[in-house]
mmCIF file of C-alpha atoms and ligand atoms in Angstrom:
data_model
loop_
_atom_site.group_PDB
_atom_site.id
_atom_site.type_symbol
_atom_site.label_atom_id
_atom_site.label_comp_id
_atom_site.label_asym_id
_atom_site.label_seq_id
_atom_site.Cartn_x
_atom_site.Cartn_y
_atom_site.Cartn_z
ATOM 1 C CA MET A 1 0.000 0.000 0.000
ATOM 2 C CA ARG A 2 1.017 3.587 -0.509
ATOM 3 C CA VAL A 3 0.511 5.502 2.732
ATOM 4 C CA LEU A 4 0.717 9.257 3.172
ATOM 5 C CA SER A 5 0.130 11.769 5.928
ATOM 6 C CA GLY A 6 1.198 15.271 6.902
ATOM 7 C CA ILE A 7 1.442 17.190 10.125
ATOM 8 C CA GLN A 8 1.627 20.942 10.595
ATOM 9 C CA PRO A 9 4.602 22.579 12.301
ATOM 10 C CA THR A 10 2.273 25.009 14.085
ATOM 11 C CA GLY A 11 3.683 24.152 17.521
ATOM 12 C CA ARG A 12 5.091 21.191 19.413
ATOM 13 C CA PHE A 13 3.261 17.882 19.004
ATOM 14 C CA HIS A 14 0.793 16.900 21.696
ATOM 15 C CA TRP A 15 -0.653 13.632 22.932
ATOM 16 C CA GLY A 16 -3.526 13.888 20.447
ATOM 17 C CA ASN A 17 -1.166 14.213 17.489
ATOM 18 C CA TYR A 18 0.806 11.205 18.670
ATOM 19 C CA LEU A 19 -2.019 8.886 19.688
ATOM 20 C CA GLY A 20 -4.308 9.808 16.783
ATOM 21 C CA ALA A 21 -1.834 10.180 13.937
ATOM 22 C CA ILE A 22 1.919 9.743 14.558
ATOM 23 C CA ARG A 23 1.521 6.306 16.149
ATOM 24 C CA GLN A 24 -0.155 5.168 12.943
ATOM 25 C CA TYR A 25 2.707 6.608 10.846
ATOM 26 C CA ILE A 26 5.163 4.471 12.798
ATOM 27 C CA ASP A 27 3.079 1.287 12.507
ATOM 28 C CA LEU A 28 2.354 1.739 8.804
ATOM 29 C CA GLN A 29 5.953 2.381 7.771
ATOM 30 C CA HIS A 30 6.488 -1.382 7.957
ATOM 31 C CA GLY A 31 5.710 -3.217 4.744
ATOM 32 C CA ASN A 32 4.250 -0.180 2.945
ATOM 33 C CA GLU A 33 5.517 2.630 0.728
ATOM 34 C CA ALA A 34 5.140 5.503 3.186
ATOM 35 C CA TYR A 35 5.346 9.268 2.674
ATOM 36 C CA TYR A 36 5.203 11.550 5.712
ATOM 37 C CA PHE A 37 5.651 15.269 5.424
ATOM 38 C CA ILE A 38 5.915 18.316 7.625
ATOM 39 C CA ALA A 39 3.185 20.625 6.327
ATOM 40 C CA ASP A 40 5.012 23.945 6.342
ATOM 41 C CA LEU A 41 2.905 25.381 3.489
ATOM 42 C CA HIS A 42 -0.231 24.729 5.535
ATOM 43 C CA ALA A 43 1.367 26.198 8.662
ATOM 44 C CA LEU A 44 1.914 29.483 6.813
ATOM 45 C CA THR A 45 -1.778 30.277 7.318
ATOM 46 C CA THR A 46 -1.120 30.546 11.076
ATOM 47 C CA VAL A 47 2.622 30.929 11.764
ATOM 48 C CA ARG A 48 3.737 34.351 10.544
ATOM 49 C CA GLU A 49 7.203 34.493 12.120
ATOM 50 C CA PRO A 50 9.884 33.058 9.796
ATOM 51 C CA ALA A 51 12.307 32.087 12.572
ATOM 52 C CA ARG A 52 9.546 30.285 14.448
ATOM 53 C CA LEU A 53 8.384 28.414 11.345
ATOM 54 C CA ARG A 54 11.951 27.202 10.719
ATOM 55 C CA GLN A 55 12.416 26.161 14.337
ATOM 56 C CA ASN A 56 9.022 24.411 14.445
ATOM 57 C CA THR A 57 9.873 22.498 11.275
ATOM 58 C CA LEU A 58 13.163 21.246 12.688
ATOM 59 C CA ASP A 59 11.435 20.355 15.962
ATOM 60 C CA ALA A 60 8.745 18.468 14.069
ATOM 61 C CA ALA A 61 11.356 16.376 12.277
ATOM 62 C CA LEU A 62 13.208 15.675 15.531
ATOM 63 C CA ASP A 63 9.984 14.691 17.296
ATOM 64 C CA LEU A 64 8.918 12.316 14.523
ATOM 65 C CA LEU A 65 12.322 10.637 14.340
ATOM 66 C CA ALA A 66 12.539 10.338 18.126
ATOM 67 C CA LEU A 67 9.071 8.765 18.230
ATOM 68 C CA GLY A 68 10.218 6.002 15.902
ATOM 69 C CA LEU A 69 9.817 7.207 12.346
ATOM 70 C CA ASP A 70 12.566 5.367 10.492
ATOM 71 C CA PRO A 71 14.026 7.242 7.480
ATOM 72 C CA GLU A 72 15.233 3.915 6.050
ATOM 73 C CA LYS A 73 11.638 2.704 5.852
ATOM 74 C CA ALA A 74 9.573 5.863 5.255
ATOM 75 C CA ASN A 75 10.141 9.038 3.262
ATOM 76 C CA LEU A 76 10.175 12.011 5.624
ATOM 77 C CA PHE A 77 10.244 15.450 4.001
ATOM 78 C CA ARG A 78 9.202 19.083 4.070
ATOM 79 C CA GLN A 79 6.060 19.848 2.053
ATOM 80 C CA SER A 80 7.648 22.960 0.515
ATOM 81 C CA ASP A 81 10.533 20.876 -0.868
ATOM 82 C CA VAL A 82 8.123 19.291 -3.360
ATOM 83 C CA PRO A 83 7.097 22.147 -5.716
ATOM 84 C CA GLU A 84 5.004 19.718 -7.798
ATOM 85 C CA ILE A 85 2.385 19.990 -5.036
ATOM 86 C CA SER A 86 1.792 23.673 -5.717
ATOM 87 C CA GLU A 87 1.247 22.962 -9.435
ATOM 88 C CA LEU A 88 -1.180 20.135 -8.745
ATOM 89 C CA TYR A 89 -2.954 22.421 -6.298
ATOM 90 C CA TRP A 90 -3.877 24.781 -9.142
ATOM 91 C CA LEU A 91 -5.183 21.977 -11.346
ATOM 92 C CA LEU A 92 -7.424 20.834 -8.487
ATOM 93 C CA THR A 93 -8.559 24.375 -7.664
ATOM 94 C CA THR A 94 -10.116 24.557 -11.122
ATOM 95 C CA VAL A 95 -12.426 21.627 -10.284
ATOM 96 C CA ALA A 96 -13.179 22.634 -6.657
ATOM 97 C CA PRO A 97 -16.749 23.908 -6.124
ATOM 98 C CA MET A 98 -16.979 26.965 -3.822
ATOM 99 C CA GLY A 99 -19.897 25.415 -1.912
ATOM 100 C CA LEU A 100 -17.865 22.337 -1.026
ATOM 101 C CA LEU A 101 -15.032 24.426 0.429
ATOM 102 C CA GLU A 102 -17.474 26.686 2.277
ATOM 103 C CA ARG A 103 -18.710 23.624 4.181
ATOM 104 C CA CYS A 104 -15.237 22.628 5.419
ATOM 105 C CA VAL A 105 -14.947 23.009 9.189
ATOM 106 C CA ALA A 106 -11.634 24.868 9.552
ATOM 107 C CA TYR A 107 -12.940 27.746 7.439
ATOM 108 C CA LYS A 108 -16.559 27.548 8.644
ATOM 109 C CA ASP A 109 -15.519 27.655 12.325
ATOM 110 C CA LYS A 110 -13.440 30.782 11.852
ATOM 111 C CA LYS A 111 -16.154 32.486 9.881
ATOM 112 C CA GLU A 112 -18.826 31.617 12.440
ATOM 113 C CA LYS A 113 -16.632 33.003 15.219
ATOM 114 C CA GLY A 114 -16.337 36.235 13.226
ATOM 115 C CA LEU A 115 -12.568 35.791 12.844
ATOM 116 C CA PRO A 116 -10.820 36.961 9.673
ATOM 117 C CA ALA A 117 -10.047 34.060 7.313
ATOM 118 C CA ASP A 118 -7.699 34.268 4.343
ATOM 119 C CA ALA A 119 -8.018 32.466 1.013
ATOM 120 C CA GLY A 120 -5.240 30.111 2.138
ATOM 121 C CA LEU A 121 -7.432 28.756 4.919
ATOM 122 C CA PHE A 122 -10.385 28.578 2.537
ATOM 123 C CA THR A 123 -8.526 26.510 -0.055
ATOM 124 C CA TYR A 124 -6.586 24.470 2.534
ATOM 125 C CA PRO A 125 -8.510 21.274 1.662
ATOM 126 C CA VAL A 126 -7.471 21.677 -1.995
ATOM 127 C CA LEU A 127 -3.796 21.902 -1.069
ATOM 128 C CA MET A 128 -4.304 18.908 1.180
ATOM 129 C CA SER A 129 -5.868 17.035 -1.741
ATOM 130 C CA ALA A 130 -2.812 17.820 -3.858
ATOM 131 C CA ASP A 131 -0.600 16.485 -1.045
ATOM 132 C CA ILE A 132 -2.475 13.208 -1.012
ATOM 133 C CA LEU A 133 -3.044 12.691 -4.737
ATOM 134 C CA ALA A 134 0.562 13.517 -5.672
ATOM 135 C CA TYR A 135 1.766 10.122 -4.438
ATOM 136 C CA ASP A 136 -1.142 7.937 -5.643
ATOM 137 C CA SER A 137 -1.816 7.460 -1.918
ATOM 138 C CA GLU A 138 -4.242 4.732 -0.974
ATOM 139 C CA VAL A 139 -4.338 5.156 2.789
ATOM 140 C CA VAL A 140 -4.157 8.353 4.849
ATOM 141 C CA PRO A 141 -3.710 7.828 8.609
ATOM 142 C CA VAL A 142 -5.275 10.762 10.490
ATOM 143 C CA GLY A 143 -7.336 11.806 13.501
ATOM 144 C CA ALA A 144 -11.133 12.094 13.185
ATOM 145 C CA ASP A 145 -10.995 15.857 12.527
ATOM 146 C CA GLN A 146 -9.335 15.229 9.149
ATOM 147 C CA VAL A 147 -11.775 12.659 7.782
ATOM 148 C CA GLN A 148 -13.933 15.351 6.157
ATOM 149 C CA HIS A 149 -10.915 16.695 4.278
ATOM 150 C CA ILE A 150 -10.139 13.253 2.862
ATOM 151 C CA GLU A 151 -13.723 13.109 1.586
ATOM 152 C CA VAL A 152 -13.138 16.448 -0.148
ATOM 153 C CA CYS A 153 -9.995 14.991 -1.681
ATOM 154 C CA ARG A 154 -11.962 12.019 -3.017
ATOM 155 C CA ASP A 155 -14.581 14.401 -4.446
ATOM 156 C CA LEU A 156 -11.994 16.517 -6.258
ATOM 157 C CA ALA A 157 -10.119 13.482 -7.560
ATOM 158 C CA GLY A 158 -13.408 11.982 -8.743
ATOM 159 C CA SER A 159 -14.402 15.193 -10.568
ATOM 160 C CA PHE A 160 -11.017 15.452 -12.255
ATOM 161 C CA ASN A 161 -11.147 11.802 -13.299
ATOM 162 C CA ALA A 162 -14.684 12.229 -14.642
ATOM 163 C CA LEU A 163 -13.657 15.228 -16.735
ATOM 164 C CA PHE A 164 -10.270 14.047 -17.968
ATOM 165 C CA GLY A 165 -10.207 10.264 -17.610
ATOM 166 C CA PRO A 166 -8.543 8.095 -14.961
ATOM 167 C CA THR A 167 -5.793 10.223 -13.402
ATOM 168 C CA PHE A 168 -5.877 10.084 -9.613
ATOM 169 C CA VAL A 169 -6.134 7.223 -7.128
ATOM 170 C CA LEU A 170 -8.983 7.719 -4.627
ATOM 171 C CA PRO A 171 -7.579 7.516 -1.070
ATOM 172 C CA LYS A 172 -9.174 6.275 2.153
ATOM 173 C CA ALA A 173 -8.810 7.821 5.622
ATOM 174 C CA LYS A 174 -7.603 5.546 8.417
ATOM 175 C CA THR A 175 -8.349 6.393 12.037
ATOM 176 C CA LEU A 176 -7.734 4.481 15.256
ATOM 177 C CA GLU A 177 -10.971 3.771 17.079
ATOM 178 C CA ALA A 178 -9.786 4.502 20.620
ATOM 179 C CA SER A 179 -7.784 7.606 19.825
ATOM 180 C CA ALA A 180 -9.366 9.307 16.815
ATOM 181 C CA LYS A 181 -10.297 12.258 19.041
ATOM 182 C CA VAL A 182 -8.063 12.516 22.106
ATOM 183 C CA PRO A 183 -9.501 14.922 24.686
ATOM 184 C CA GLY A 184 -7.530 17.883 26.021
ATOM 185 C CA LEU A 185 -7.282 19.296 29.552
ATOM 186 C CA ASP A 186 -10.820 20.683 29.263
ATOM 187 C CA GLY A 187 -12.386 17.560 27.742
ATOM 188 C CA GLU A 188 -12.664 19.168 24.271
ATOM 189 C CA LYS A 189 -10.541 17.864 21.360
ATOM 190 C CA MET A 190 -6.868 18.353 22.229
ATOM 191 C CA SER A 191 -5.574 20.889 19.705
ATOM 192 C CA LYS A 192 -2.600 23.204 19.307
ATOM 193 C CA SER A 193 -5.033 26.058 18.682
ATOM 194 C CA TYR A 194 -7.143 25.516 21.842
ATOM 195 C CA ASP A 195 -4.429 25.855 24.490
ATOM 196 C CA ASN A 196 -5.538 22.584 26.093
ATOM 197 C CA THR A 197 -2.605 20.360 25.172
ATOM 198 C CA ILE A 198 0.067 18.328 26.862
ATOM 199 C CA GLU A 199 3.082 18.078 24.614
ATOM 200 C CA VAL A 200 4.763 14.760 23.982
ATOM 201 C CA PHE A 201 8.161 16.127 24.977
ATOM 202 C CA GLU A 202 6.971 18.655 27.509
ATOM 203 C CA ASP A 203 9.125 19.312 30.554
ATOM 204 C CA LEU A 204 8.086 16.611 33.048
ATOM 205 C CA LYS A 205 7.231 19.015 35.846
ATOM 206 C CA SER A 206 5.128 21.192 33.616
ATOM 207 C CA ALA A 207 3.314 18.131 32.205
ATOM 208 C CA ARG A 208 2.443 16.997 35.758
ATOM 209 C CA LYS A 209 1.118 20.450 36.603
ATOM 210 C CA LYS A 210 -1.116 20.394 33.524
ATOM 211 C CA ILE A 211 -2.373 16.896 34.310
ATOM 212 C CA MET A 212 -3.449 18.162 37.734
ATOM 213 C CA ARG A 213 -5.541 20.798 35.911
ATOM 214 C CA ILE A 214 -7.547 18.279 33.845
ATOM 215 C CA THR A 215 -11.208 19.057 34.515
ATOM 216 C CA THR A 216 -13.241 16.535 36.537
ATOM 217 C CA ASP A 217 -16.688 16.560 38.117
ATOM 218 C CA ALA A 218 -17.308 17.610 41.724
ATOM 219 C CA ARG A 219 -18.867 14.371 43.001
ATOM 220 C CA PRO A 220 -17.684 13.204 46.450
ATOM 221 C CA MET A 221 -14.872 10.642 46.590
ATOM 222 C CA GLU A 222 -17.048 7.886 48.034
ATOM 223 C CA GLU A 223 -19.486 7.830 45.137
ATOM 224 C CA PRO A 224 -19.016 5.046 42.533
ATOM 225 C CA LYS A 225 -18.312 6.431 39.049
ATOM 226 C CA GLU A 226 -18.669 5.105 35.527
ATOM 227 C CA PRO A 227 -15.227 5.140 33.832
ATOM 228 C CA GLU A 228 -16.542 5.104 30.248
ATOM 229 C CA GLY A 229 -17.110 8.656 29.069
ATOM 230 C CA ASP A 230 -14.762 10.178 31.675
ATOM 231 C CA HIS A 231 -12.005 11.948 29.730
ATOM 232 C CA LEU A 232 -9.419 11.506 32.496
ATOM 233 C CA PHE A 233 -10.013 7.764 32.381
ATOM 234 C CA GLN A 234 -9.892 7.847 28.585
ATOM 235 C CA LEU A 235 -6.450 9.477 28.687
ATOM 236 C CA TYR A 236 -5.223 6.991 31.284
ATOM 237 C CA SER A 237 -6.440 4.075 29.138
ATOM 238 C CA LEU A 238 -4.426 5.307 26.189
ATOM 239 C CA PHE A 239 -1.166 4.937 28.100
ATOM 240 C CA ALA A 240 -1.811 2.110 30.560
ATOM 241 C CA GLY A 241 -1.662 -1.599 29.742
ATOM 242 C CA PRO A 242 -4.900 -3.640 29.726
ATOM 243 C CA ALA A 243 -4.441 -4.983 33.290
ATOM 244 C CA ASP A 244 -3.849 -1.519 34.786
ATOM 245 C CA ARG A 245 -6.755 -0.169 32.780
ATOM 246 C CA GLU A 246 -9.104 -2.820 34.167
ATOM 247 C CA ALA A 247 -7.872 -2.243 37.726
ATOM 248 C CA MET A 248 -8.515 1.486 37.354
ATOM 249 C CA ALA A 249 -11.987 0.885 35.883
ATOM 250 C CA ALA A 250 -12.817 -1.320 38.908
ATOM 251 C CA LYS A 251 -11.718 1.490 41.265
ATOM 252 C CA TYR A 252 -14.005 3.940 39.473
ATOM 253 C CA ARG A 253 -16.978 1.610 39.814
ATOM 254 C CA GLN A 254 -16.241 0.920 43.473
ATOM 255 C CA GLY A 255 -15.794 4.543 44.531
ATOM 256 C CA GLY A 256 -13.811 5.671 47.563
ATOM 257 C CA PHE A 257 -10.877 7.182 45.674
ATOM 258 C CA GLY A 258 -10.009 10.670 44.409
ATOM 259 C CA TYR A 259 -9.289 11.971 40.922
ATOM 260 C CA GLY A 260 -5.874 13.095 42.250
ATOM 261 C CA GLU A 261 -4.898 9.444 42.408
ATOM 262 C CA VAL A 262 -5.942 8.869 38.777
ATOM 263 C CA LYS A 263 -4.023 11.964 37.702
ATOM 264 C CA LYS A 264 -0.874 10.738 39.405
ATOM 265 C CA ALA A 265 -1.252 7.324 37.748
ATOM 266 C CA LEU A 266 -1.765 9.043 34.381
ATOM 267 C CA ALA A 267 1.364 11.186 34.842
ATOM 268 C CA ASP A 268 3.433 8.101 35.735
ATOM 269 C CA ALA A 269 2.074 6.066 32.827
ATOM 270 C CA ALA A 270 2.656 8.827 30.256
ATOM 271 C CA GLU A 271 6.129 9.500 31.566
ATOM 272 C CA ALA A 272 7.104 5.840 31.240
ATOM 273 C CA TYR A 273 5.444 5.591 27.811
ATOM 274 C CA PHE A 274 7.583 8.367 26.293
ATOM 275 C CA ALA A 275 10.802 7.828 28.302
ATOM 276 C CA GLU A 276 12.701 6.059 25.518
ATOM 277 C CA ALA A 277 11.646 8.562 22.855
ATOM 278 C CA ARG A 278 12.678 11.403 25.137
ATOM 279 C CA ALA A 279 16.198 9.989 25.437
ATOM 280 C CA ARG A 280 16.405 9.443 21.657
ATOM 281 C CA ARG A 281 15.294 12.999 20.992
ATOM 282 C CA ALA A 282 18.087 14.410 23.123
ATOM 283 C CA GLU A 283 20.635 12.421 21.062
ATOM 284 C CA LEU A 284 19.149 13.515 17.729
ATOM 285 C CA ALA A 285 18.919 17.172 18.718
ATOM 286 C CA ALA A 286 22.713 17.230 18.933
ATOM 287 C CA ARG A 287 22.918 16.346 15.183
ATOM 288 C CA PRO A 288 20.763 18.844 13.230
ATOM 289 C CA ASP A 289 22.844 18.242 10.054
ATOM 290 C CA ARG A 290 21.798 14.603 10.023
ATOM 291 C CA VAL A 291 18.147 15.689 10.293
ATOM 292 C CA ASN A 292 18.503 18.047 7.328
ATOM 293 C CA GLU A 293 20.096 15.240 5.326
ATOM 294 C CA ILE A 294 17.168 12.948 6.110
ATOM 295 C CA LEU A 295 14.683 15.619 4.982
ATOM 296 C CA ALA A 296 16.587 16.249 1.745
ATOM 297 C CA ASP A 297 16.741 12.534 0.926
ATOM 298 C CA GLY A 298 13.053 12.122 1.662
ATOM 299 C CA ALA A 299 12.196 15.090 -0.560
ATOM 300 C CA SER A 300 14.123 13.791 -3.535
ATOM 301 C CA ARG A 301 12.342 10.438 -3.345
ATOM 302 C CA ALA A 302 8.963 12.156 -2.874
ATOM 303 C CA ARG A 303 9.608 14.381 -5.914
ATOM 304 C CA LEU A 304 10.204 11.376 -8.136
ATOM 305 C CA LYS A 305 6.714 10.079 -7.433
ATOM 306 C CA ALA A 306 5.030 13.515 -7.400
ATOM 307 C CA SER A 307 6.479 14.530 -10.765
ATOM 308 C CA GLU A 308 5.225 11.299 -12.342
ATOM 309 C CA VAL A 309 1.692 12.028 -11.090
ATOM 310 C CA LEU A 310 1.857 15.715 -12.043
ATOM 311 C CA LYS A 311 2.905 14.808 -15.608
ATOM 312 C CA ARG A 312 -0.007 12.393 -15.856
ATOM 313 C CA ALA A 313 -2.458 15.073 -14.665
ATOM 314 C CA GLN A 314 -1.021 17.748 -16.953
ATOM 315 C CA HIS A 315 -1.180 15.454 -19.932
ATOM 316 C CA ASN A 316 -4.755 14.318 -19.236
ATOM 317 C CA CYS A 317 -6.159 17.843 -18.935
ATOM 318 C CA GLY A 318 -4.430 19.059 -22.078
ATOM 319 C CA LEU A 319 -1.566 21.102 -20.672
ATOM 320 C CA LYS A 320 1.125 18.886 -22.102
HETATM 321 P P1 ATP B 401 -3.929 22.867 14.750
HETATM 322 O O1 ATP B 401 -4.720 23.244 15.974
HETATM 323 O O2 ATP B 401 -2.802 23.822 14.397
HETATM 324 O O3 ATP B 401 -4.798 22.435 13.592
HETATM 325 P P2 ATP B 401 -3.666 20.180 15.556
HETATM 326 O O4 ATP B 401 -3.307 19.978 16.972
HETATM 327 O O5 ATP B 401 -5.076 19.967 15.143
HETATM 328 O O6 ATP B 401 -3.131 21.595 15.186
HETATM 329 P P3 ATP B 401 -2.657 19.122 13.061
HETATM 330 O O7 ATP B 401 -1.279 19.379 12.583
HETATM 331 O O8 ATP B 401 -3.796 19.868 12.446
HETATM 332 O O9 ATP B 401 -2.702 19.293 14.668
HETATM 333 O O10 ATP B 401 -2.978 17.585 12.944
HETATM 334 C C1 ATP B 401 -1.959 16.594 12.795
HETATM 335 C C2 ATP B 401 -2.588 15.226 12.907
HETATM 336 O O11 ATP B 401 -2.967 14.992 14.268
HETATM 337 C C3 ATP B 401 -3.874 15.070 12.092
HETATM 338 O O12 ATP B 401 -3.899 13.770 11.528
HETATM 339 C C4 ATP B 401 -4.970 15.227 13.094
HETATM 340 O O13 ATP B 401 -6.141 14.542 12.718
HETATM 341 C C5 ATP B 401 -4.323 14.600 14.316
HETATM 342 N N1 ATP B 401 -4.906 15.119 15.561
HETATM 343 C C6 ATP B 401 -4.877 16.411 15.974
HETATM 344 N N2 ATP B 401 -5.483 16.542 17.155
HETATM 345 C C7 ATP B 401 -5.923 15.288 17.513
HETATM 346 C C8 ATP B 401 -6.629 14.753 18.639
HETATM 347 N N3 ATP B 401 -6.996 15.518 19.655
HETATM 348 N N4 ATP B 401 -6.904 13.431 18.661
HETATM 349 C C9 ATP B 401 -6.531 12.622 17.634
HETATM 350 N N5 ATP B 401 -5.859 13.065 16.548
HETATM 351 C C10 ATP B 401 -5.558 14.377 16.479
HETATM 352 MG MG1 MG B 402 -5.722 20.557 13.155
#
């Protein structure tokens, strides 16, 4: 299978990014042709400081490598290093209905909140479609919030194919059932833009402080509680093994314990879960040249595939 996914360098990666998306990247790099990119063109709609965008991009690469992305198995690259994407983006823009883009959540949310939105945010799903279609991708591992955008991609690819003959492969989204929408500190979707995140490589003390802030209900300790549907329990389950998870669920149902205890168990479990990656990241951070080499290699392999697909699209619509 050809697998592709991208992640924005809009800030440091959080638990939601890892559990919903990055963990799938790592699993799917085995036995598949995998393309993973750092979406710096997308990030431009929110990050307007050049030095920060550069730093975020390097951090994103370091985080992904530390978490287990293997450059020998998967192609890791910067989106902007593949200029074919921007050309494909235009071809797809010409078949993208306004109404379809107006219904996309990222743009709709901003508009409903009365916030200014630029054309970049409006056409974001078209650029994302170009990203996906450029590699004949079959599977796109993502969190639940991106599933709509993959549908848009299928729509655009279908329209192009209907007009100009078979050109693009129609991709499918792949989400993980338990972690397609990881909750943040406030119980809403954990997101870099909502200030409710815990970062994967956050300073341990600061992570513990944030965990203590996770919202819970005000029921007395003695009262039995149902673990399903409690976002603190959901987070704990994502890091704990099945036996610990069951033991914690039994405690909830029995009552007579405090949320402080669950929070401490969550902090310990998350700390242990990322300990190895944390050590690997420290080693990698000392070798930024190696990281740049990996990104350059990944980009040259990605360009080979993307230029083949771009040529096909250009030919089919009469440009070449
Ligand atoms: P932003 O707020 O800047 O959009 P984000 O936190 O939503 O940032 P993205 O770069 O948009 O992160 O998303 C990267 C990947 O992580 C996507 O596949 C997305 O679906 C996934 N993802 C983001 N947040 C969560 C979450 N809370 N649970 C599961 N997956 C998530
Ligand atoms: Mg997002």
